[in-house]
Amino acid sequence: MALKIMILGANGFIGSALTDAILRNRPWEVYGIDLADNKLGDSPKNERFHFVEGDITINKEWVEYHVKKCDVVVPLVAIANPAQYVTHPLKVFELDFEANIDVVRHCVKYGKRLIFPSTSEIYGMSPDAVLDEETSPLVYGPINKQRWIYAASKQLLDRVIYAYGVRDNLDYTLFRPFNFIGPNLDNVEEPKEGSSRVFTQFLSNVLYKRPIKLVDGGSQKRSFTYIDDAIEALLTILENQDNRASRRIFNIGNPGNCISIRELAERTIRIAQEFPVLREAARATEIVDISAGEYYGKYYQDIQVRVPNIEAAKRDLGWKPTTDMDTAIRRTIDFYVKQEGFGTRAAAMAAGI
Ligand code: UGA
């Protein structure tokens, strides 16, 4: 029998890529909800995709009904942008925690499998050089650093889900994305600076011929993971052969792509020059330093290094990432420059029109 999968936030960065991969490569049915459908490409044309435009905080009956109807629930609705953790911490709590805890409880009530996005942020400022799902301490800053409300919300959800697993046998998998990048991450044509995660922000800066800003010098490091690799891991988790993903936590990341933010800026500028439409703007792009306080405000606190241990995913899911950093950057830029009318808009942006 074909699996029925419910994806909340099907139009998001991960949701749209997962929907597309399922419809292309698996015989499963997908029931999706999101506020819009602009990232869904051809998916809505597929008869195995049942999509409704809606808000999970309003269309609560639809959500509960479909949890009941489906086999697996993947709740991907969340604010996942650090700029918003500091400007709208309560919105982060309300959406990321409160809206999602309802979905978790529906899964418990109806005995459904839950595939839940934890986050690499959960490790916070952990002292471990390599972050391990089972052993690494989770370390956050003081309450006045509001950035941590996202990690704290996600941590509590992880703990609640784990407890439901112990007490009620909830069948769950927690996956921890480590800086996924790829097509549809954020809108690079968004004129407002600071509204995007780092890679798409840098690409946007190139487009608008604005200097790339390195927060506190850009020595902090992240392990960037290409979305196609990540989706492979999620498909294996969804398949759940021999229950190997049940009641487990998996880091989904690429330790081989651990680079500093300064290096990311340099590589983005170098690789953007391979694309004729971006060449001139990329050559002209400067890199400048900015303090964290100036860029994000006083409620921000950064994470210096974040490297995942992926032995669990390798061993139990038979998964490993294969896309190197430059390929991930190149493929993502390629996606954005191929958007309809990109060339004309890029020329206008670079000219400051
Ligand atoms: C991200 C976000 O919290 C989520 O997307 C997610 O849960 C998680 O991490 C993940 O994807 O693993 P973070 O990596 O700190 O957190 O967010 P980015 O916006 O991608 O920033 C990365 C680094 O670049 C930070 O150190 C930030 O200070 C720096 N940065 C960002 C700059 O130097 N310049 C900019 O213009 C933007």
mmCIF file of C-alpha atoms and ligand atoms in Angstrom:
data_model
loop_
_atom_site.group_PDB
_atom_site.id
_atom_site.type_symbol
_atom_site.label_atom_id
_atom_site.label_comp_id
_atom_site.label_asym_id
_atom_site.label_seq_id
_atom_site.Cartn_x
_atom_site.Cartn_y
_atom_site.Cartn_z
ATOM 1 C CA MET A 1 0.000 0.000 0.000
ATOM 2 C CA ALA A 2 1.295 3.435 -0.923
ATOM 3 C CA LEU A 3 2.338 5.516 2.043
ATOM 4 C CA LYS A 4 0.273 8.612 2.740
ATOM 5 C CA ILE A 5 2.563 11.408 3.827
ATOM 6 C CA MET A 6 1.425 14.698 5.271
ATOM 7 C CA ILE A 7 3.801 17.633 4.810
ATOM 8 C CA LEU A 8 3.026 20.796 6.725
ATOM 9 C CA GLY A 9 4.934 23.615 5.069
ATOM 10 C CA ALA A 10 5.078 21.820 1.707
ATOM 11 C CA ASN A 11 6.023 25.063 -0.047
ATOM 12 C CA GLY A 12 9.060 25.723 2.141
ATOM 13 C CA PHE A 13 12.703 25.148 1.280
ATOM 14 C CA ILE A 14 12.817 21.579 2.615
ATOM 15 C CA GLY A 15 9.096 20.887 2.069
ATOM 16 C CA SER A 16 9.090 21.728 -1.634
ATOM 17 C CA ALA A 17 12.253 19.707 -2.318
ATOM 18 C CA LEU A 18 10.908 16.731 -0.359
ATOM 19 C CA THR A 19 7.540 16.880 -2.108
ATOM 20 C CA ASP A 20 9.228 16.977 -5.501
ATOM 21 C CA ALA A 21 11.541 14.061 -4.671
ATOM 22 C CA ILE A 22 8.700 11.892 -3.352
ATOM 23 C CA LEU A 23 6.501 12.515 -6.368
ATOM 24 C CA ARG A 24 9.366 11.803 -8.762
ATOM 25 C CA ASN A 25 10.994 8.825 -7.086
ATOM 26 C CA ARG A 26 8.474 7.111 -4.832
ATOM 27 C CA PRO A 27 4.911 5.831 -5.348
ATOM 28 C CA TRP A 28 3.608 7.648 -2.249
ATOM 29 C CA GLU A 29 0.734 10.117 -1.837
ATOM 30 C CA VAL A 30 1.502 13.559 -0.416
ATOM 31 C CA TYR A 31 -0.984 15.744 1.458
ATOM 32 C CA GLY A 32 0.468 19.229 1.756
ATOM 33 C CA ILE A 33 -0.488 22.565 3.219
ATOM 34 C CA ASP A 34 1.233 25.944 3.036
ATOM 35 C CA LEU A 35 0.520 29.654 2.753
ATOM 36 C CA ALA A 36 1.567 29.750 -0.915
ATOM 37 C CA ASP A 37 2.603 27.469 -3.775
ATOM 38 C CA ASN A 38 5.353 29.443 -5.509
ATOM 39 C CA LYS A 39 8.151 26.947 -4.774
ATOM 40 C CA LEU A 40 6.201 23.856 -5.765
ATOM 41 C CA GLY A 41 7.082 23.845 -9.464
ATOM 42 C CA ASP A 42 5.284 21.015 -11.270
ATOM 43 C CA SER A 43 4.213 19.174 -8.126
ATOM 44 C CA PRO A 44 0.639 20.540 -8.123
ATOM 45 C CA LYS A 45 0.094 18.881 -11.516
ATOM 46 C CA ASN A 46 0.782 15.453 -10.045
ATOM 47 C CA GLU A 47 -2.338 13.526 -9.077
ATOM 48 C CA ARG A 48 -0.593 12.025 -6.042
ATOM 49 C CA PHE A 49 -0.167 15.508 -4.588
ATOM 50 C CA HIS A 50 -3.109 16.906 -2.632
ATOM 51 C CA PHE A 51 -2.367 20.484 -1.734
ATOM 52 C CA VAL A 52 -4.330 23.104 0.104
ATOM 53 C CA GLU A 53 -3.342 26.716 0.532
ATOM 54 C CA GLY A 54 -3.812 27.464 4.196
ATOM 55 C CA ASP A 55 -2.346 28.394 7.564
ATOM 56 C CA ILE A 56 -1.831 25.567 10.068
ATOM 57 C CA THR A 57 -2.590 27.949 12.945
ATOM 58 C CA ILE A 58 -6.022 28.671 11.424
ATOM 59 C CA ASN A 59 -6.932 25.525 9.446
ATOM 60 C CA LYS A 60 -6.661 23.372 12.550
ATOM 61 C CA GLU A 61 -9.432 20.968 11.610
ATOM 62 C CA TRP A 62 -7.822 20.263 8.244
ATOM 63 C CA VAL A 63 -4.588 19.506 10.053
ATOM 64 C CA GLU A 64 -6.132 17.120 12.578
ATOM 65 C CA TYR A 65 -8.243 15.384 9.941
ATOM 66 C CA HIS A 66 -5.188 14.753 7.774
ATOM 67 C CA VAL A 67 -3.021 13.530 10.618
ATOM 68 C CA LYS A 68 -5.748 10.959 11.172
ATOM 69 C CA LYS A 69 -5.871 10.081 7.490
ATOM 70 C CA CYS A 70 -2.133 9.825 6.760
ATOM 71 C CA ASP A 71 0.540 7.334 7.816
ATOM 72 C CA VAL A 72 3.439 9.717 8.394
ATOM 73 C CA VAL A 73 3.470 13.379 9.396
ATOM 74 C CA VAL A 74 6.315 15.779 8.526
ATOM 75 C CA PRO A 75 5.708 19.169 10.183
ATOM 76 C CA LEU A 76 8.047 21.635 8.490
ATOM 77 C CA VAL A 77 6.327 24.910 9.393
ATOM 78 C CA ALA A 78 8.749 27.108 11.329
ATOM 79 C CA ILE A 79 10.600 30.394 11.327
ATOM 80 C CA ALA A 80 14.234 29.370 10.740
ATOM 81 C CA ASN A 81 16.041 32.653 10.199
ATOM 82 C CA PRO A 82 18.303 34.006 12.973
ATOM 83 C CA ALA A 83 17.433 37.635 12.160
ATOM 84 C CA GLN A 84 13.864 36.839 13.179
ATOM 85 C CA TYR A 85 14.839 35.048 16.388
ATOM 86 C CA VAL A 86 16.075 38.395 17.666
ATOM 87 C CA THR A 87 13.391 40.658 16.182
ATOM 88 C CA HIS A 88 10.328 38.415 16.689
ATOM 89 C CA PRO A 89 11.143 35.917 19.443
ATOM 90 C CA LEU A 90 7.520 35.432 20.462
ATOM 91 C CA LYS A 91 6.458 34.699 16.899
ATOM 92 C CA VAL A 92 9.188 32.060 16.835
ATOM 93 C CA PHE A 93 7.843 30.535 20.047
ATOM 94 C CA GLU A 94 4.218 30.663 18.884
ATOM 95 C CA LEU A 95 4.850 29.116 15.503
ATOM 96 C CA ASP A 96 7.855 26.874 16.029
ATOM 97 C CA PHE A 97 6.768 25.589 19.435
ATOM 98 C CA GLU A 98 3.064 26.163 20.050
ATOM 99 C CA ALA A 99 1.736 25.401 16.568
ATOM 100 C CA ASN A 100 3.914 22.307 16.343
ATOM 101 C CA ILE A 101 3.140 20.851 19.759
ATOM 102 C CA ASP A 102 -0.481 20.521 18.639
ATOM 103 C CA VAL A 103 0.618 18.464 15.647
ATOM 104 C CA VAL A 104 2.851 16.292 17.831
ATOM 105 C CA ARG A 105 -0.102 15.581 20.130
ATOM 106 C CA HIS A 106 -2.309 14.637 17.181
ATOM 107 C CA CYS A 107 0.345 12.091 16.170
ATOM 108 C CA VAL A 108 0.288 10.656 19.684
ATOM 109 C CA LYS A 109 -3.528 10.572 19.737
ATOM 110 C CA TYR A 110 -3.876 8.836 16.366
ATOM 111 C CA GLY A 111 -0.755 6.649 16.622
ATOM 112 C CA LYS A 112 0.964 8.184 13.580
ATOM 113 C CA ARG A 113 4.605 8.246 12.696
ATOM 114 C CA LEU A 114 6.234 11.669 13.135
ATOM 115 C CA ILE A 115 9.326 12.877 11.256
ATOM 116 C CA PHE A 116 10.250 16.078 13.025
ATOM 117 C CA PRO A 117 12.858 18.709 12.143
ATOM 118 C CA SER A 118 15.034 19.367 15.119
ATOM 119 C CA THR A 119 17.980 21.647 14.259
ATOM 120 C CA SER A 120 21.744 21.964 14.342
ATOM 121 C CA GLU A 121 21.090 25.067 16.474
ATOM 122 C CA ILE A 122 20.059 22.747 19.271
ATOM 123 C CA TYR A 123 23.734 22.195 20.162
ATOM 124 C CA GLY A 124 24.104 25.932 20.723
ATOM 125 C CA MET A 125 27.607 26.771 21.939
ATOM 126 C CA SER A 126 28.399 23.138 22.752
ATOM 127 C CA PRO A 127 32.113 22.672 23.536
ATOM 128 C CA ASP A 128 32.288 19.477 21.447
ATOM 129 C CA ALA A 129 34.392 19.792 18.302
ATOM 130 C CA VAL A 130 32.116 17.278 16.584
ATOM 131 C CA LEU A 131 28.458 17.293 17.611
ATOM 132 C CA ASP A 132 26.931 13.980 18.565
ATOM 133 C CA GLU A 133 23.195 13.270 18.815
ATOM 134 C CA GLU A 134 23.496 11.116 21.930
ATOM 135 C CA THR A 135 26.306 12.680 23.924
ATOM 136 C CA SER A 136 26.901 16.366 23.129
ATOM 137 C CA PRO A 137 25.809 18.918 25.731
ATOM 138 C CA LEU A 138 23.363 21.600 24.552
ATOM 139 C CA VAL A 139 24.663 25.008 25.659
ATOM 140 C CA TYR A 140 22.817 28.327 25.372
ATOM 141 C CA GLY A 141 23.520 31.896 26.395
ATOM 142 C CA PRO A 142 21.621 34.008 28.932
ATOM 143 C CA ILE A 143 17.919 34.864 28.573
ATOM 144 C CA ASN A 144 18.737 38.388 27.397
ATOM 145 C CA LYS A 145 20.249 36.833 24.255
ATOM 146 C CA GLN A 146 16.920 36.197 22.550
ATOM 147 C CA ARG A 147 18.548 34.318 19.690
ATOM 148 C CA TRP A 148 18.346 31.147 21.759
ATOM 149 C CA ILE A 149 14.535 31.108 21.835
ATOM 150 C CA TYR A 150 14.603 29.132 18.592
ATOM 151 C CA ALA A 151 17.034 26.509 19.880
ATOM 152 C CA ALA A 152 15.247 26.358 23.243
ATOM 153 C CA SER A 153 11.839 25.898 21.558
ATOM 154 C CA LYS A 154 13.221 23.149 19.357
ATOM 155 C CA GLN A 155 15.010 21.534 22.284
ATOM 156 C CA LEU A 156 11.827 21.365 24.323
ATOM 157 C CA LEU A 157 9.988 19.843 21.373
ATOM 158 C CA ASP A 158 12.722 17.216 21.016
ATOM 159 C CA ARG A 159 12.380 16.415 24.694
ATOM 160 C CA VAL A 160 8.574 16.254 24.566
ATOM 161 C CA ILE A 161 8.656 14.015 21.487
ATOM 162 C CA TYR A 162 11.245 11.771 23.129
ATOM 163 C CA ALA A 163 9.085 11.529 26.255
ATOM 164 C CA TYR A 164 6.017 10.600 24.187
ATOM 165 C CA GLY A 165 8.176 7.890 22.612
ATOM 166 C CA VAL A 166 9.080 6.488 26.023
ATOM 167 C CA ARG A 167 5.634 6.761 27.568
ATOM 168 C CA ASP A 168 3.243 6.240 24.648
ATOM 169 C CA ASN A 169 5.427 4.500 22.088
ATOM 170 C CA LEU A 170 5.177 7.440 19.709
ATOM 171 C CA ASP A 171 7.023 6.376 16.558
ATOM 172 C CA TYR A 172 9.230 9.355 15.679
ATOM 173 C CA THR A 173 12.452 10.363 14.006
ATOM 174 C CA LEU A 174 14.151 13.650 14.881
ATOM 175 C CA PHE A 175 16.426 14.945 12.147
ATOM 176 C CA ARG A 176 18.875 17.802 12.603
ATOM 177 C CA PRO A 177 19.620 19.819 9.483
ATOM 178 C CA PHE A 178 23.091 21.372 9.346
ATOM 179 C CA ASN A 179 22.894 24.512 7.200
ATOM 180 C CA PHE A 180 21.112 23.032 4.205
ATOM 181 C CA ILE A 181 21.587 25.118 1.077
ATOM 182 C CA GLY A 182 20.142 24.791 -2.395
ATOM 183 C CA PRO A 183 17.410 25.998 -4.719
ATOM 184 C CA ASN A 184 14.559 27.875 -3.026
ATOM 185 C CA LEU A 185 16.441 28.484 0.226
ATOM 186 C CA ASP A 186 15.497 32.158 0.502
ATOM 187 C CA ASN A 187 14.520 34.825 -1.980
ATOM 188 C CA VAL A 188 17.764 36.284 -3.330
ATOM 189 C CA GLU A 189 15.829 39.046 -5.063
ATOM 190 C CA GLU A 190 14.431 40.328 -1.783
ATOM 191 C CA PRO A 191 15.663 43.922 -1.570
ATOM 192 C CA LYS A 192 15.669 44.105 2.244
ATOM 193 C CA GLU A 193 19.060 43.146 3.595
ATOM 194 C CA GLY A 194 19.351 40.800 6.563
ATOM 195 C CA SER A 195 16.172 38.860 5.838
ATOM 196 C CA SER A 196 17.878 35.749 4.564
ATOM 197 C CA ARG A 197 20.200 32.997 5.714
ATOM 198 C CA VAL A 198 23.848 33.505 5.015
ATOM 199 C CA PHE A 199 24.448 31.957 1.593
ATOM 200 C CA THR A 200 21.383 33.433 -0.090
ATOM 201 C CA GLN A 201 22.145 36.717 1.665
ATOM 202 C CA PHE A 202 25.605 36.769 0.103
ATOM 203 C CA LEU A 203 24.199 35.940 -3.311
ATOM 204 C CA SER A 204 21.668 38.707 -2.934
ATOM 205 C CA ASN A 205 24.458 41.135 -2.003
ATOM 206 C CA VAL A 206 26.276 40.188 -5.204
ATOM 207 C CA LEU A 207 23.107 40.744 -7.222
ATOM 208 C CA TYR A 208 22.481 44.165 -5.735
ATOM 209 C CA LYS A 209 26.202 45.052 -5.865
ATOM 210 C CA ARG A 210 26.179 45.612 -2.132
ATOM 211 C CA PRO A 211 29.176 44.761 0.020
ATOM 212 C CA ILE A 212 29.037 41.358 1.694
ATOM 213 C CA LYS A 213 29.088 41.876 5.442
ATOM 214 C CA LEU A 214 31.060 39.479 7.599
ATOM 215 C CA VAL A 215 29.660 39.394 11.096
ATOM 216 C CA ASP A 216 32.542 39.737 13.586
ATOM 217 C CA GLY A 217 35.095 39.034 10.858
ATOM 218 C CA GLY A 218 33.552 35.826 9.479
ATOM 219 C CA SER A 219 35.852 33.352 11.253
ATOM 220 C CA GLN A 220 32.848 31.374 12.514
ATOM 221 C CA LYS A 221 32.304 28.069 10.708
ATOM 222 C CA ARG A 222 29.346 26.111 9.422
ATOM 223 C CA SER A 223 29.020 22.741 7.665
ATOM 224 C CA PHE A 224 26.903 23.359 4.583
ATOM 225 C CA THR A 225 24.798 20.519 3.258
ATOM 226 C CA TYR A 226 23.373 20.398 -0.232
ATOM 227 C CA ILE A 227 19.615 19.909 -0.233
ATOM 228 C CA ASP A 228 19.651 16.890 -2.593
ATOM 229 C CA ASP A 229 21.888 15.008 -0.156
ATOM 230 C CA ALA A 230 19.584 15.960 2.699
ATOM 231 C CA ILE A 231 16.491 14.810 0.816
ATOM 232 C CA GLU A 232 18.094 11.405 0.205
ATOM 233 C CA ALA A 233 18.447 11.032 3.973
ATOM 234 C CA LEU A 234 14.820 12.060 4.522
ATOM 235 C CA LEU A 235 13.540 9.555 1.950
ATOM 236 C CA THR A 236 15.422 6.788 3.750
ATOM 237 C CA ILE A 237 13.970 7.931 7.066
ATOM 238 C CA LEU A 238 10.478 7.934 5.534
ATOM 239 C CA GLU A 239 10.995 4.434 4.159
ATOM 240 C CA ASN A 240 12.093 3.290 7.602
ATOM 241 C CA GLN A 241 13.193 -0.165 6.564
ATOM 242 C CA ASP A 242 13.286 -2.532 9.563
ATOM 243 C CA ASN A 243 12.268 0.429 11.763
ATOM 244 C CA ARG A 244 15.878 1.578 11.675
ATOM 245 C CA ALA A 245 14.850 5.246 11.990
ATOM 246 C CA SER A 246 12.225 4.754 14.682
ATOM 247 C CA ARG A 247 12.771 6.638 17.932
ATOM 248 C CA ARG A 248 16.099 7.905 16.715
ATOM 249 C CA ILE A 249 17.838 11.244 16.244
ATOM 250 C CA PHE A 250 20.004 11.852 13.167
ATOM 251 C CA ASN A 251 22.329 14.704 12.336
ATOM 252 C CA ILE A 252 21.920 15.395 8.631
ATOM 253 C CA GLY A 253 24.985 17.345 7.642
ATOM 254 C CA ASN A 254 28.179 17.385 5.654
ATOM 255 C CA PRO A 255 31.286 17.624 7.852
ATOM 256 C CA GLY A 256 33.416 17.761 4.699
ATOM 257 C CA ASN A 257 31.855 21.131 3.868
ATOM 258 C CA CYS A 258 32.856 22.864 7.091
ATOM 259 C CA ILE A 259 34.146 26.293 6.058
ATOM 260 C CA SER A 260 34.355 29.739 7.595
ATOM 261 C CA ILE A 261 31.829 32.390 6.657
ATOM 262 C CA ARG A 262 34.681 34.440 5.156
ATOM 263 C CA GLU A 263 35.536 31.510 2.927
ATOM 264 C CA LEU A 264 31.889 31.179 1.969
ATOM 265 C CA ALA A 265 31.893 34.845 0.898
ATOM 266 C CA GLU A 266 35.060 34.381 -1.157
ATOM 267 C CA ARG A 267 33.793 31.229 -2.824
ATOM 268 C CA THR A 268 30.417 32.777 -3.599
ATOM 269 C CA ILE A 269 32.110 35.716 -5.314
ATOM 270 C CA ARG A 270 34.482 33.439 -7.229
ATOM 271 C CA ILE A 271 31.825 30.977 -8.392
ATOM 272 C CA ALA A 272 29.291 33.705 -9.244
ATOM 273 C CA GLN A 273 31.814 34.950 -11.804
ATOM 274 C CA GLU A 274 31.330 31.704 -13.755
ATOM 275 C CA PHE A 275 27.824 32.948 -14.605
ATOM 276 C CA PRO A 276 27.842 35.656 -17.294
ATOM 277 C CA VAL A 277 24.768 37.348 -15.833
ATOM 278 C CA LEU A 278 26.543 37.809 -12.471
ATOM 279 C CA ARG A 279 30.146 38.228 -13.604
ATOM 280 C CA GLU A 280 30.446 41.969 -13.487
ATOM 281 C CA ALA A 281 28.525 42.375 -10.235
ATOM 282 C CA ALA A 282 30.541 39.587 -8.582
ATOM 283 C CA ARG A 283 33.856 41.152 -9.627
ATOM 284 C CA ALA A 284 32.725 44.417 -8.073
ATOM 285 C CA THR A 285 31.505 42.889 -4.800
ATOM 286 C CA GLU A 286 33.470 43.952 -1.748
ATOM 287 C CA ILE A 287 33.754 42.107 1.554
ATOM 288 C CA VAL A 288 33.514 44.239 4.689
ATOM 289 C CA ASP A 289 33.470 43.514 8.420
ATOM 290 C CA ILE A 290 30.577 44.379 10.706
ATOM 291 C CA SER A 291 30.003 43.735 14.401
ATOM 292 C CA ALA A 292 27.284 41.286 15.444
ATOM 293 C CA GLY A 293 25.649 44.064 17.459
ATOM 294 C CA GLU A 294 25.438 46.319 14.447
ATOM 295 C CA TYR A 295 24.150 43.587 12.136
ATOM 296 C CA TYR A 296 21.699 41.726 14.369
ATOM 297 C CA GLY A 297 21.265 43.937 17.430
ATOM 298 C CA LYS A 298 21.982 43.298 21.086
ATOM 299 C CA TYR A 299 19.899 40.119 21.426
ATOM 300 C CA TYR A 300 22.181 38.100 19.166
ATOM 301 C CA GLN A 301 24.893 35.666 20.094
ATOM 302 C CA ASP A 302 26.801 33.596 17.549
ATOM 303 C CA ILE A 303 27.920 29.994 17.296
ATOM 304 C CA GLN A 304 31.608 29.630 16.408
ATOM 305 C CA VAL A 305 31.899 26.131 14.934
ATOM 306 C CA ARG A 306 29.308 23.549 14.022
ATOM 307 C CA VAL A 307 30.425 20.160 12.728
ATOM 308 C CA PRO A 308 28.064 17.166 12.774
ATOM 309 C CA ASN A 309 28.955 13.615 13.663
ATOM 310 C CA ILE A 310 27.098 11.681 10.963
ATOM 311 C CA GLU A 311 28.147 8.167 11.943
ATOM 312 C CA ALA A 312 24.594 7.282 13.029
ATOM 313 C CA ALA A 313 23.118 8.243 9.661
ATOM 314 C CA LYS A 314 25.928 6.446 7.828
ATOM 315 C CA ARG A 315 25.596 3.270 9.846
ATOM 316 C CA ASP A 316 21.842 2.997 10.274
ATOM 317 C CA LEU A 317 20.480 4.759 7.204
ATOM 318 C CA GLY A 318 23.286 3.802 4.838
ATOM 319 C CA TRP A 319 23.481 7.494 3.933
ATOM 320 C CA LYS A 320 26.318 9.864 3.283
ATOM 321 C CA PRO A 321 26.469 13.298 1.656
ATOM 322 C CA THR A 322 28.249 13.456 -1.697
ATOM 323 C CA THR A 323 27.992 17.097 -2.813
ATOM 324 C CA ASP A 324 31.102 19.185 -2.133
ATOM 325 C CA MET A 325 30.970 22.849 -1.231
ATOM 326 C CA ASP A 326 31.756 24.366 -4.617
ATOM 327 C CA THR A 327 29.258 22.103 -6.360
ATOM 328 C CA ALA A 328 26.585 23.054 -3.819
ATOM 329 C CA ILE A 329 27.259 26.759 -4.406
ATOM 330 C CA ARG A 330 27.386 26.337 -8.197
ATOM 331 C CA ARG A 331 24.148 24.350 -8.402
ATOM 332 C CA THR A 332 22.296 26.791 -6.188
ATOM 333 C CA ILE A 333 23.438 29.836 -8.151
ATOM 334 C CA ASP A 334 22.538 28.013 -11.346
ATOM 335 C CA PHE A 335 18.993 27.519 -10.061
ATOM 336 C CA TYR A 336 18.543 31.198 -9.230
ATOM 337 C CA VAL A 337 19.959 32.552 -12.491
ATOM 338 C CA LYS A 338 17.678 30.224 -14.459
ATOM 339 C CA GLN A 339 14.522 31.775 -12.997
ATOM 340 C CA GLU A 340 12.348 33.359 -15.641
ATOM 341 C CA GLY A 341 13.314 36.974 -16.322
ATOM 342 C CA PHE A 342 16.301 36.790 -13.964
ATOM 343 C CA GLY A 343 18.711 38.476 -16.375
ATOM 344 C CA THR A 344 16.555 41.566 -16.816
ATOM 345 C CA ARG A 345 15.870 41.903 -13.117
ATOM 346 C CA ALA A 346 19.533 41.312 -12.232
ATOM 347 C CA ALA A 347 20.600 44.111 -14.563
ATOM 348 C CA ALA A 348 18.113 46.471 -12.924
ATOM 349 C CA MET A 349 19.237 45.514 -9.420
ATOM 350 C CA ALA A 350 22.922 45.914 -10.229
ATOM 351 C CA ALA A 351 22.139 49.336 -11.708
ATOM 352 C CA GLY A 352 20.292 50.239 -8.511
ATOM 353 C CA ILE A 353 16.945 50.705 -10.275
HETATM 354 C C1 UGA B 1 20.864 28.630 11.015
HETATM 355 C C2 UGA B 1 19.421 28.954 11.270
HETATM 356 O O1 UGA B 1 19.141 29.028 12.623
HETATM 357 C C3 UGA B 1 18.519 27.923 10.686
HETATM 358 O O2 UGA B 1 18.427 28.071 9.300
HETATM 359 C C4 UGA B 1 18.873 26.507 11.001
HETATM 360 O O3 UGA B 1 18.143 25.995 12.080
HETATM 361 C C5 UGA B 1 20.305 26.250 11.230
HETATM 362 O O4 UGA B 1 21.167 27.331 11.383
HETATM 363 C C6 UGA B 1 20.846 25.399 10.121
HETATM 364 O O5 UGA B 1 20.489 25.588 8.975
HETATM 365 O O6 UGA B 1 21.687 24.566 10.423
HETATM 366 P P1 UGA B 1 23.026 30.084 11.367
HETATM 367 O O7 UGA B 1 23.916 29.112 10.680
HETATM 368 O O8 UGA B 1 23.646 30.802 12.505
HETATM 369 O O9 UGA B 1 21.686 29.409 11.866
HETATM 370 O O10 UGA B 1 22.420 31.149 10.363
HETATM 371 P P2 UGA B 1 22.896 31.855 9.032
HETATM 372 O O11 UGA B 1 21.970 32.991 8.797
HETATM 373 O O12 UGA B 1 22.985 30.890 7.924
HETATM 374 O O13 UGA B 1 24.311 32.498 9.420
HETATM 375 C C7 UGA B 1 25.509 31.774 9.449
HETATM 376 C C8 UGA B 1 26.632 32.663 9.913
HETATM 377 O O14 UGA B 1 26.846 33.704 8.965
HETATM 378 C C9 UGA B 1 26.416 33.361 11.252
HETATM 379 O O15 UGA B 1 27.603 33.281 11.992
HETATM 380 C C10 UGA B 1 26.126 34.811 10.883
HETATM 381 O O16 UGA B 1 26.553 35.710 11.871
HETATM 382 C C11 UGA B 1 26.922 34.974 9.602
HETATM 383 N N1 UGA B 1 26.398 35.991 8.650
HETATM 384 C C12 UGA B 1 25.099 35.983 8.252
HETATM 385 C C13 UGA B 1 27.263 36.956 8.137
HETATM 386 O O17 UGA B 1 28.467 37.001 8.488
HETATM 387 N N2 UGA B 1 26.780 37.880 7.256
HETATM 388 C C14 UGA B 1 25.495 37.904 6.827
HETATM 389 O O18 UGA B 1 25.117 38.764 6.002
HETATM 390 C C15 UGA B 1 24.623 36.910 7.336
#
